[in-house]
Amino acid sequence: MSIDSPLYGKHVVLGISGGIAAYKSAVLARLLVKAGAEVQVIMTPSAREFITPLTMSTLTGKPVISEFFTANTGEWHSHVDLGLWADIFLVAPATACTLAKMATGVADNMLVTSYLSTRAKVFVAPAMDFDMMAHRSTARNLRTLESDGVSIIEAAEGELASHLCGKGRMAEPADIVSALEKYLASEKTLAGKHVLVTAGPTYERIDPVRFIGNFSTGKMGYAVAEEAAARGARVTLVSGPVSLSAVHPSIHVVLVESAYEMLVAARAAFDSADIAIMSAAVADYAPLHASEHKIKREHQSECVLSLKANPDIAATLGAAKHAGQFLAGFALETDNEHANAVEKMERKHLDMIVMNSLRDEGAGFGTDTNKVTIYCAGGEKREFSLKSKAEVAADILNTIEECVARQA
Ligand code: C5P
């Protein structure tokens, strides 16, 4: 057992689906155990036609799980517990059928049900015949899984069980283990850091039942908070009203409603923060006076709202920033994107600004994807393609980590 491997002490769920490459899963399980991981195998019913549960349970020291319950004892296997137990959820081999079920959430077996319950990082190592691998449907499912945050360990080219030659051989077990180790080693780059994230909209009360708000759903900020926590940071997530919840245990959520409340919470956390990322869509104005009682149409035929400008949270933190702190903001633009973003970064004393344009399809509010350009205070500009918000969060944190390393 290797205590030097990042896999040491990690909980790995190894999902095996029914393809001929399942014979390689025995070697894979052996290597994972040798690296110090605890391995729990889940097999689809057809995987058992290719390799026996006895082989897998002997190698891992744990009974293989394949059904929702054990037939003779009625013992129930909880897919939720298994999903939560996992630090890494690996499906190898991943057949076309299992990939399709994962991509569409068809939870008709223990493996896919556990996949839907897991909060762990998920890897799949596809293995199938050349034509199946090349099929548009497989490509589409892989793209969907990727945008759901699943990492694909690419199949290799070579001779396949059908004697056809082409892409479809499952990656070698040693390469799969290396991919997991690489991921785990790179993962904790923010250990010991305190990251502050603001997210979501703010609501500015007009009266007890009405408010001024905006279309922000908080998805981008929550994705940034999850990514920072996954990298080992302690995260304070100051969130406006959203219907999301944070998953990672290192995220401390402070729920607020108005821009003023967000400012108070952000300022309190900022003192000890190493990195602050302002992704909230803060309302620019709030009613000058919120009515204590519901405003009734019957009582006033005209209603004029006087508004006052809200505090700028990013600019307030920018003015209070001390050496060693890194402050990033967002700019959601509709035109003149480049100039507006850079002007905002300078005016608010930000070290970086993440610009997304409403002119780009798939970017902005409510979507699961985003397309960003990142400007750094040193003048650097990085343009990214349309990606899932989880992937954009990783790009943002990679850029911040590089800037912080340069500043040190
Ligand atoms: O000026 P604008 O609202 O476009 O600036 C966007 C950036 O400033 C975002 O990072 C946003 O979270 C932050 N901001 C803030 N407080 C405000 C307005 C914007 O923190 N009142």
CSV table of C-alpha atoms and ligand atoms in Angstrom, one decimal:
chain,number,residue,atom,x,y,z
A,1,MET,CA,0.0,0.0,0.0
A,2,SER,CA,1.4,3.4,-0.9
A,3,ILE,CA,0.9,6.2,1.6
A,4,ASP,CA,2.4,8.6,-1.0
A,5,SER,CA,-0.4,8.1,-3.4
A,6,PRO,CA,-3.1,10.8,-3.3
A,7,LEU,CA,-5.5,7.9,-3.4
A,8,TYR,CA,-4.4,6.8,0.0
A,9,GLY,CA,-7.4,6.6,2.3
A,10,LYS,CA,-9.8,7.7,-0.4
A,11,HIS,CA,-13.1,6.0,-0.9
A,12,VAL,CA,-13.5,4.9,-4.5
A,13,VAL,CA,-16.7,3.5,-5.9
A,14,LEU,CA,-15.8,1.4,-8.9
A,15,GLY,CA,-18.7,0.9,-11.2
A,16,ILE,CA,-18.4,-1.9,-13.7
A,17,SER,CA,-20.8,-2.1,-16.6
A,18,GLY,CA,-21.2,-5.0,-19.0
A,19,GLY,CA,-18.5,-4.9,-21.6
A,20,ILE,CA,-15.6,-7.2,-22.4
A,21,ALA,CA,-13.2,-4.7,-20.9
A,22,ALA,CA,-14.6,-5.7,-17.5
A,23,TYR,CA,-11.8,-8.2,-17.2
A,24,LYS,CA,-9.4,-5.2,-16.9
A,25,SER,CA,-11.4,-3.9,-13.9
A,26,ALA,CA,-9.9,-6.7,-11.8
A,27,VAL,CA,-6.4,-5.2,-12.4
A,28,LEU,CA,-7.8,-1.7,-11.9
A,29,ALA,CA,-9.3,-2.7,-8.5
A,30,ARG,CA,-6.0,-4.2,-7.5
A,31,LEU,CA,-4.1,-1.1,-8.4
A,32,LEU,CA,-6.5,1.2,-6.5
A,33,VAL,CA,-6.2,-1.0,-3.4
A,34,LYS,CA,-2.4,-1.0,-3.7
A,35,ALA,CA,-2.5,2.8,-3.9
A,36,GLY,CA,-4.3,2.7,-0.5
A,37,ALA,CA,-7.9,3.4,-1.6
A,38,GLU,CA,-10.9,1.7,-0.1
A,39,VAL,CA,-12.8,0.3,-3.1
A,40,GLN,CA,-16.4,-0.5,-3.3
A,41,VAL,CA,-17.5,-2.3,-6.4
A,42,ILE,CA,-20.9,-1.9,-8.0
A,43,MET,CA,-21.7,-4.1,-11.0
A,44,THR,CA,-24.5,-3.8,-13.4
A,45,PRO,CA,-26.4,-7.1,-13.9
A,46,SER,CA,-24.7,-7.6,-17.3
A,47,ALA,CA,-21.2,-6.9,-15.9
A,48,ARG,CA,-21.6,-10.1,-13.9
A,49,GLU,CA,-21.6,-12.0,-17.2
A,50,PHE,CA,-18.1,-10.8,-17.9
A,51,ILE,CA,-16.4,-11.0,-14.6
A,52,THR,CA,-17.5,-12.6,-11.3
A,53,PRO,CA,-18.4,-10.7,-8.2
A,54,LEU,CA,-16.2,-13.2,-6.3
A,55,THR,CA,-13.1,-12.0,-8.2
A,56,MET,CA,-14.0,-8.4,-7.4
A,57,SER,CA,-14.9,-8.9,-3.8
A,58,THR,CA,-11.8,-10.9,-3.1
A,59,LEU,CA,-9.6,-8.2,-4.6
A,60,THR,CA,-11.3,-5.3,-2.8
A,61,GLY,CA,-12.1,-7.1,0.5
A,62,LYS,CA,-15.7,-5.9,0.2
A,63,PRO,CA,-18.9,-7.6,-1.0
A,64,VAL,CA,-19.8,-6.5,-4.5
A,65,ILE,CA,-23.1,-4.6,-4.7
A,66,SER,CA,-25.3,-5.2,-7.7
A,67,GLU,CA,-28.9,-5.3,-6.7
A,68,PHE,CA,-30.9,-2.9,-4.5
A,69,PHE,CA,-31.2,-5.6,-1.9
A,70,THR,CA,-29.7,-9.0,-1.1
A,71,ALA,CA,-32.3,-11.6,-2.3
A,72,ASN,CA,-32.1,-14.1,0.5
A,73,THR,CA,-31.8,-11.7,3.5
A,74,GLY,CA,-33.7,-8.8,2.1
A,75,GLU,CA,-30.8,-6.5,3.2
A,76,TRP,CA,-31.3,-3.1,1.5
A,77,HIS,CA,-28.3,-1.5,-0.1
A,78,SER,CA,-28.5,2.3,0.1
A,79,HIS,CA,-27.4,4.0,-3.1
A,80,VAL,CA,-27.6,7.3,-1.2
A,81,ASP,CA,-25.1,6.1,1.5
A,82,LEU,CA,-22.8,4.7,-1.2
A,83,GLY,CA,-23.0,7.9,-3.2
A,84,LEU,CA,-22.1,9.9,-0.2
A,85,TRP,CA,-19.4,7.5,1.0
A,86,ALA,CA,-17.5,8.0,-2.3
A,87,ASP,CA,-14.6,10.5,-2.7
A,88,ILE,CA,-14.3,9.3,-6.3
A,89,PHE,CA,-17.0,7.7,-8.4
A,90,LEU,CA,-15.4,5.8,-11.3
A,91,VAL,CA,-17.2,3.8,-13.9
A,92,ALA,CA,-14.8,1.5,-15.8
A,93,PRO,CA,-15.6,0.1,-18.2
A,94,ALA,CA,-18.5,2.5,-19.1
A,95,THR,CA,-20.5,0.9,-21.9
A,96,ALA,CA,-22.6,2.9,-24.4
A,97,CYS,CA,-25.7,1.8,-22.5
A,98,THR,CA,-24.4,2.9,-19.1
A,99,LEU,CA,-23.2,6.3,-20.5
A,100,ALA,CA,-26.6,6.9,-22.0
A,101,LYS,CA,-28.4,6.0,-18.7
A,102,MET,CA,-26.0,8.3,-16.8
A,103,ALA,CA,-26.5,11.1,-19.3
A,104,THR,CA,-30.3,10.9,-19.1
A,105,GLY,CA,-30.7,9.8,-15.5
A,106,VAL,CA,-32.2,6.4,-16.2
A,107,ALA,CA,-31.8,5.0,-12.7
A,108,ASP,CA,-32.9,1.4,-13.3
A,109,ASN,CA,-29.9,-0.2,-11.7
A,110,MET,CA,-27.7,0.2,-8.6
A,111,LEU,CA,-24.9,1.7,-10.5
A,112,VAL,CA,-26.8,4.6,-12.2
A,113,THR,CA,-28.9,5.2,-9.0
A,114,SER,CA,-25.7,5.6,-7.0
A,115,TYR,CA,-24.3,7.9,-9.6
A,116,LEU,CA,-27.3,10.1,-9.3
A,117,SER,CA,-26.9,10.2,-5.5
A,118,THR,CA,-23.2,10.9,-5.4
A,119,ARG,CA,-21.6,14.2,-4.7
A,120,ALA,CA,-18.1,12.9,-5.5
A,121,LYS,CA,-16.0,13.7,-8.5
A,122,VAL,CA,-17.1,11.3,-11.3
A,123,PHE,CA,-14.9,9.7,-13.9
A,124,VAL,CA,-15.9,7.4,-16.7
A,125,ALA,CA,-13.6,5.2,-18.8
A,126,PRO,CA,-15.7,4.4,-22.0
A,127,ALA,CA,-15.1,1.1,-23.7
A,128,MET,CA,-17.1,-0.2,-26.7
A,129,ASP,CA,-16.8,-1.3,-30.2
A,130,PHE,CA,-15.5,1.2,-32.7
A,131,ASP,CA,-18.8,2.0,-34.4
A,132,MET,CA,-20.6,2.5,-31.1
A,133,MET,CA,-17.9,4.8,-29.9
A,134,ALA,CA,-18.1,6.8,-33.1
A,135,HIS,CA,-21.9,7.0,-33.1
A,136,ARG,CA,-23.4,10.5,-32.7
A,137,SER,CA,-25.5,9.3,-29.8
A,138,THR,CA,-22.4,8.2,-27.8
A,139,ALA,CA,-20.7,11.5,-28.6
A,140,ARG,CA,-23.8,13.4,-27.5
A,141,ASN,CA,-24.0,11.5,-24.2
A,142,LEU,CA,-20.4,12.1,-23.5
A,143,ARG,CA,-20.8,15.8,-24.1
A,144,THR,CA,-23.8,15.9,-21.8
A,145,LEU,CA,-21.8,14.1,-19.1
A,146,GLU,CA,-18.9,16.4,-19.5
A,147,SER,CA,-21.1,19.4,-19.1
A,148,ASP,CA,-22.5,17.8,-16.0
A,149,GLY,CA,-18.9,17.9,-14.6
A,150,VAL,CA,-18.0,14.2,-15.3
A,151,SER,CA,-14.4,13.6,-16.5
A,152,ILE,CA,-13.9,11.3,-19.4
A,153,ILE,CA,-10.9,9.1,-19.4
A,154,GLU,CA,-10.6,8.7,-23.1
A,155,ALA,CA,-10.7,5.3,-24.8
A,156,ALA,CA,-7.6,4.3,-26.7
A,157,GLU,CA,-7.2,3.2,-30.3
A,158,GLY,CA,-6.3,-0.4,-31.0
A,159,GLU,CA,-7.6,-3.8,-31.8
A,160,LEU,CA,-11.0,-4.4,-30.2
A,161,ALA,CA,-12.8,-7.6,-29.1
A,162,SER,CA,-14.6,-7.6,-32.4
A,163,HIS,CA,-11.2,-7.7,-34.1
A,164,LEU,CA,-12.0,-4.3,-35.6
A,165,CYS,CA,-9.4,-1.7,-35.2
A,166,GLY,CA,-10.2,1.8,-33.9
A,167,LYS,CA,-11.0,3.9,-30.9
A,168,GLY,CA,-12.9,2.0,-28.2
A,169,ARG,CA,-10.4,0.1,-26.0
A,170,MET,CA,-10.8,1.1,-22.3
A,171,ALA,CA,-7.8,3.1,-21.1
A,172,GLU,CA,-5.2,0.9,-19.4
A,173,PRO,CA,-5.8,0.4,-15.6
A,174,ALA,CA,-2.5,2.1,-14.7
A,175,ASP,CA,-3.5,5.2,-16.8
A,176,ILE,CA,-6.9,5.3,-15.1
A,177,VAL,CA,-5.2,5.3,-11.7
A,178,SER,CA,-2.8,8.0,-12.9
A,179,ALA,CA,-5.8,10.2,-14.0
A,180,LEU,CA,-7.4,9.8,-10.6
A,181,GLU,CA,-4.1,10.6,-8.8
A,182,LYS,CA,-3.5,13.6,-10.9
A,183,TYR,CA,-6.9,14.9,-10.2
A,184,LEU,CA,-6.6,14.3,-6.4
A,185,ALA,CA,-3.1,15.9,-6.3
A,186,SER,CA,-4.2,19.0,-8.1
A,187,GLU,CA,-7.4,19.3,-6.0
A,188,LYS,CA,-6.3,20.8,-2.8
A,189,THR,CA,-4.5,23.9,-4.1
A,190,LEU,CA,-6.5,26.2,-1.8
A,191,ALA,CA,-6.0,24.3,1.4
A,192,GLY,CA,-5.7,26.7,4.3
A,193,LYS,CA,-7.2,29.6,2.4
A,194,HIS,CA,-10.4,31.5,3.2
A,195,VAL,CA,-12.5,32.3,0.1
A,196,LEU,CA,-15.4,34.7,0.2
A,197,VAL,CA,-18.0,34.4,-2.6
A,198,THR,CA,-21.1,36.6,-3.1
A,199,ALA,CA,-23.9,35.0,-5.2
A,200,GLY,CA,-27.4,35.4,-6.4
A,201,PRO,CA,-29.6,38.5,-6.7
A,202,THR,CA,-30.6,40.9,-3.9
A,203,TYR,CA,-34.2,41.8,-3.2
A,204,GLU,CA,-34.9,45.4,-2.2
A,205,ARG,CA,-38.2,45.6,-0.5
A,206,ILE,CA,-40.9,48.0,-1.7
A,207,ASP,CA,-43.5,46.8,0.8
A,208,PRO,CA,-43.9,43.5,2.8
A,209,VAL,CA,-44.8,41.5,-0.3
A,210,ARG,CA,-43.0,43.2,-3.2
A,211,PHE,CA,-39.4,43.8,-4.1
A,212,ILE,CA,-37.0,45.0,-6.8
A,213,GLY,CA,-34.9,42.1,-7.9
A,214,ASN,CA,-33.3,40.6,-11.0
A,215,PHE,CA,-33.0,37.3,-12.9
A,216,SER,CA,-29.9,36.0,-11.2
A,217,THR,CA,-30.2,32.4,-10.0
A,218,GLY,CA,-26.9,32.2,-8.2
A,219,LYS,CA,-25.7,29.2,-10.3
A,220,MET,CA,-22.3,30.8,-11.2
A,221,GLY,CA,-21.5,31.9,-7.6
A,222,TYR,CA,-22.5,28.6,-6.1
A,223,ALA,CA,-20.4,26.7,-8.7
A,224,VAL,CA,-17.4,29.0,-7.8
A,225,ALA,CA,-18.0,28.2,-4.0
A,226,GLU,CA,-18.2,24.5,-4.7
A,227,GLU,CA,-15.0,24.5,-6.8
A,228,ALA,CA,-13.1,26.5,-4.1
A,229,ALA,CA,-14.2,24.2,-1.4
A,230,ALA,CA,-13.3,21.1,-3.5
A,231,ARG,CA,-9.8,22.7,-3.7
A,232,GLY,CA,-9.5,22.7,0.0
A,233,ALA,CA,-10.6,26.3,0.9
A,234,ARG,CA,-12.9,27.3,3.7
A,235,VAL,CA,-15.6,29.2,1.9
A,236,THR,CA,-18.0,31.9,3.1
A,237,LEU,CA,-20.8,32.1,0.6
A,238,VAL,CA,-22.9,35.2,1.1
A,239,SER,CA,-26.0,34.5,-0.9
A,240,GLY,CA,-29.0,36.4,-1.9
A,241,PRO,CA,-32.4,34.7,-2.2
A,242,VAL,CA,-31.9,31.6,-4.5
A,243,SER,CA,-33.4,28.1,-4.7
A,244,LEU,CA,-30.0,26.4,-4.6
A,245,SER,CA,-28.2,24.9,-1.7
A,246,ALA,CA,-24.5,24.4,-1.1
A,247,VAL,CA,-23.2,20.8,-1.1
A,248,HIS,CA,-19.6,20.8,0.2
A,249,PRO,CA,-19.3,20.8,4.0
A,250,SER,CA,-16.6,23.5,3.9
A,251,ILE,CA,-19.0,26.0,2.6
A,252,HIS,CA,-20.6,28.3,5.2
A,253,VAL,CA,-23.6,30.0,3.7
A,254,VAL,CA,-24.8,33.4,5.0
A,255,LEU,CA,-28.2,34.0,3.6
A,256,VAL,CA,-29.1,37.7,3.0
A,257,GLU,CA,-31.9,39.5,1.3
A,258,SER,CA,-30.8,43.1,0.4
A,259,ALA,CA,-27.7,44.7,-0.9
A,260,TYR,CA,-27.2,46.3,2.5
A,261,GLU,CA,-27.4,43.0,4.3
A,262,MET,CA,-25.0,41.5,1.7
A,263,LEU,CA,-22.5,44.4,2.3
A,264,VAL,CA,-22.6,43.8,6.1
A,265,ALA,CA,-22.0,40.0,5.7
A,266,ALA,CA,-19.4,40.4,3.0
A,267,ARG,CA,-17.4,43.0,5.0
A,268,ALA,CA,-17.5,40.8,8.1
A,269,ALA,CA,-16.0,37.9,6.2
A,270,PHE,CA,-13.6,39.9,4.1
A,271,ASP,CA,-11.2,40.7,6.9
A,272,SER,CA,-9.9,37.1,7.1
A,273,ALA,CA,-10.4,36.3,3.4
A,274,ASP,CA,-7.5,35.6,1.2
A,275,ILE,CA,-9.6,35.6,-2.0
A,276,ALA,CA,-13.0,37.3,-2.5
A,277,ILE,CA,-15.1,36.7,-5.6
A,278,MET,CA,-18.1,39.0,-6.1
A,279,SER,CA,-20.5,37.1,-8.4
A,280,ALA,CA,-23.7,38.5,-6.9
A,281,ALA,CA,-26.0,40.5,-9.1
A,282,VAL,CA,-26.5,43.3,-6.6
A,283,ALA,CA,-29.5,45.6,-7.2
A,284,ASP,CA,-28.2,49.0,-8.1
A,285,TYR,CA,-31.1,50.8,-6.4
A,286,ALA,CA,-33.4,50.3,-3.5
A,287,PRO,CA,-36.6,52.1,-2.6
A,288,LEU,CA,-35.9,55.1,-0.5
A,289,HIS,CA,-38.6,54.1,1.9
A,290,ALA,CA,-40.0,50.6,2.1
A,291,SER,CA,-43.7,50.8,3.0
A,292,GLU,CA,-44.5,49.0,6.3
A,293,HIS,CA,-47.9,48.0,4.9
A,294,LYS,CA,-48.9,46.5,1.6
A,295,ILE,CA,-49.4,49.3,-1.0
A,296,LYS,CA,-53.0,49.1,-2.2
A,297,ARG,CA,-54.0,50.0,-5.7
A,298,GLU,CA,-57.4,51.1,-4.3
A,299,HIS,CA,-55.8,53.7,-2.1
A,300,GLN,CA,-53.5,55.3,-4.7
A,301,SER,CA,-54.1,55.4,-8.4
A,302,GLU,CA,-50.5,56.4,-9.0
A,303,CYS,CA,-47.4,55.0,-7.3
A,304,VAL,CA,-44.1,56.7,-7.7
A,305,LEU,CA,-41.1,54.9,-6.2
A,306,SER,CA,-38.1,57.0,-5.2
A,307,LEU,CA,-35.0,55.0,-5.4
A,308,LYS,CA,-31.6,55.4,-3.7
A,309,ALA,CA,-28.4,54.0,-5.0
A,310,ASN,CA,-27.2,50.8,-3.1
A,311,PRO,CA,-23.7,50.5,-1.7
A,312,ASP,CA,-21.2,49.0,-4.1
A,313,ILE,CA,-20.0,45.9,-2.2
A,314,ALA,CA,-17.1,45.1,-4.6
A,315,ALA,CA,-15.9,48.7,-4.6
A,316,THR,CA,-16.2,48.9,-0.8
A,317,LEU,CA,-14.1,45.8,-0.4
A,318,GLY,CA,-11.7,47.1,-3.1
A,319,ALA,CA,-11.1,50.2,-1.0
A,320,ALA,CA,-10.5,48.2,2.1
A,321,LYS,CA,-8.3,45.6,0.5
A,322,HIS,CA,-5.0,44.9,2.2
A,323,ALA,CA,-1.8,43.5,0.8
A,324,GLY,CA,-2.1,39.8,-0.1
A,325,GLN,CA,-5.8,39.9,-0.6
A,326,PHE,CA,-7.2,39.1,-4.0
A,327,LEU,CA,-10.5,40.6,-5.2
A,328,ALA,CA,-12.4,39.4,-8.3
A,329,GLY,CA,-15.6,40.8,-9.7
A,330,PHE,CA,-18.0,40.0,-12.5
A,331,ALA,CA,-19.2,42.2,-15.3
A,332,LEU,CA,-22.4,41.2,-17.1
A,333,GLU,CA,-22.4,43.4,-20.2
A,334,THR,CA,-24.7,43.9,-23.2
A,335,ASP,CA,-22.4,46.2,-25.3
A,336,ASN,CA,-18.9,47.8,-25.2
A,337,GLU,CA,-17.9,44.7,-23.3
A,338,HIS,CA,-14.2,45.0,-23.2
A,339,ALA,CA,-14.0,48.7,-22.2
A,340,ASN,CA,-16.8,48.4,-19.6
A,341,ALA,CA,-15.2,45.4,-18.0
A,342,VAL,CA,-11.8,47.0,-17.7
A,343,GLU,CA,-13.2,50.3,-16.5
A,344,LYS,CA,-15.1,48.5,-13.8
A,345,MET,CA,-12.1,46.5,-12.7
A,346,GLU,CA,-10.1,49.7,-12.3
A,347,ARG,CA,-12.8,51.8,-10.7
A,348,LYS,CA,-13.5,49.1,-8.1
A,349,HIS,CA,-9.9,48.2,-7.4
A,350,LEU,CA,-10.4,44.6,-8.5
A,351,ASP,CA,-7.5,42.3,-9.3
A,352,MET,CA,-9.5,40.5,-11.9
A,353,ILE,CA,-12.9,40.7,-13.6
A,354,VAL,CA,-14.9,38.0,-15.3
A,355,MET,CA,-16.9,39.4,-18.1
A,356,ASN,CA,-19.9,37.6,-19.7
A,357,SER,CA,-21.9,39.2,-22.5
A,358,LEU,CA,-25.6,38.8,-22.8
A,359,ARG,CA,-24.9,38.8,-26.6
A,360,ASP,CA,-23.4,35.4,-26.3
A,361,GLU,CA,-25.9,32.6,-26.4
A,362,GLY,CA,-25.7,30.3,-23.4
A,363,ALA,CA,-24.1,33.0,-21.2
A,364,GLY,CA,-25.6,35.0,-18.3
A,365,PHE,CA,-28.6,34.4,-16.0
A,366,GLY,CA,-30.2,31.1,-15.4
A,367,THR,CA,-28.4,29.0,-17.9
A,368,ASP,CA,-26.2,26.0,-16.9
A,369,THR,CA,-23.5,27.3,-19.1
A,370,ASN,CA,-21.4,30.4,-19.4
A,371,LYS,CA,-19.0,32.0,-21.8
A,372,VAL,CA,-16.5,34.3,-20.1
A,373,THR,CA,-13.5,36.5,-20.8
A,374,ILE,CA,-11.2,37.1,-17.9
A,375,TYR,CA,-9.3,40.3,-17.5
A,376,CYS,CA,-6.5,40.5,-15.0
A,377,ALA,CA,-5.2,43.8,-13.4
A,378,GLY,CA,-1.8,43.2,-15.1
A,379,GLY,CA,-3.4,43.5,-18.5
A,380,GLU,CA,-3.8,39.9,-19.3
A,381,LYS,CA,-6.9,38.8,-21.1
A,382,ARG,CA,-8.2,35.2,-21.4
A,383,GLU,CA,-11.1,34.2,-23.6
A,384,PHE,CA,-12.9,30.9,-22.9
A,385,SER,CA,-15.4,28.9,-24.9
A,386,LEU,CA,-19.0,28.1,-23.9
A,387,LYS,CA,-18.7,25.7,-20.9
A,388,SER,CA,-20.7,24.4,-18.0
A,389,LYS,CA,-20.7,26.7,-15.0
A,390,ALA,CA,-18.7,24.1,-13.1
A,391,GLU,CA,-16.0,24.2,-15.7
A,392,VAL,CA,-16.1,28.0,-15.8
A,393,ALA,CA,-15.7,28.0,-12.0
A,394,ALA,CA,-12.5,25.9,-12.5
A,395,ASP,CA,-11.2,28.3,-15.1
A,396,ILE,CA,-11.8,31.3,-12.8
A,397,LEU,CA,-10.1,29.6,-9.9
A,398,ASN,CA,-7.2,28.4,-12.1
A,399,THR,CA,-6.7,32.0,-13.2
A,400,ILE,CA,-6.9,33.4,-9.7
A,401,GLU,CA,-4.4,30.8,-8.4
A,402,GLU,CA,-2.0,31.8,-11.2
A,403,CYS,CA,-2.3,35.5,-10.4
A,404,VAL,CA,-1.9,34.9,-6.7
A,405,ALA,CA,1.2,32.9,-7.3
A,406,ARG,CA,2.6,35.7,-9.5
A,407,GLN,CA,1.9,38.3,-6.8
A,408,ALA,CA,3.6,36.3,-4.1
B,1,C5P,O1,-21.3,47.8,-11.7
B,1,C5P,P1,-21.7,46.4,-11.9
B,1,C5P,O2,-23.0,46.1,-11.1
B,1,C5P,O3,-21.8,46.0,-13.3
B,1,C5P,O4,-20.5,45.6,-11.3
B,1,C5P,C1,-20.5,44.2,-11.3
B,1,C5P,C2,-19.6,43.7,-10.2
B,1,C5P,O5,-19.6,44.5,-9.0
B,1,C5P,C3,-19.9,42.3,-9.8
B,1,C5P,O6,-18.7,41.7,-9.3
B,1,C5P,C4,-20.9,42.5,-8.6
B,1,C5P,O7,-21.0,41.4,-7.7
B,1,C5P,C5,-20.3,43.7,-8.0
B,1,C5P,N1,-21.3,44.7,-7.3
B,1,C5P,C6,-21.3,44.8,-6.0
B,1,C5P,N2,-22.2,45.7,-5.4
B,1,C5P,C7,-23.0,46.4,-6.2
B,1,C5P,C8,-23.0,46.3,-7.5
B,1,C5P,C9,-22.1,45.4,-8.1
B,1,C5P,O8,-20.6,44.1,-5.3
B,1,C5P,N3,-23.8,47.3,-5.6
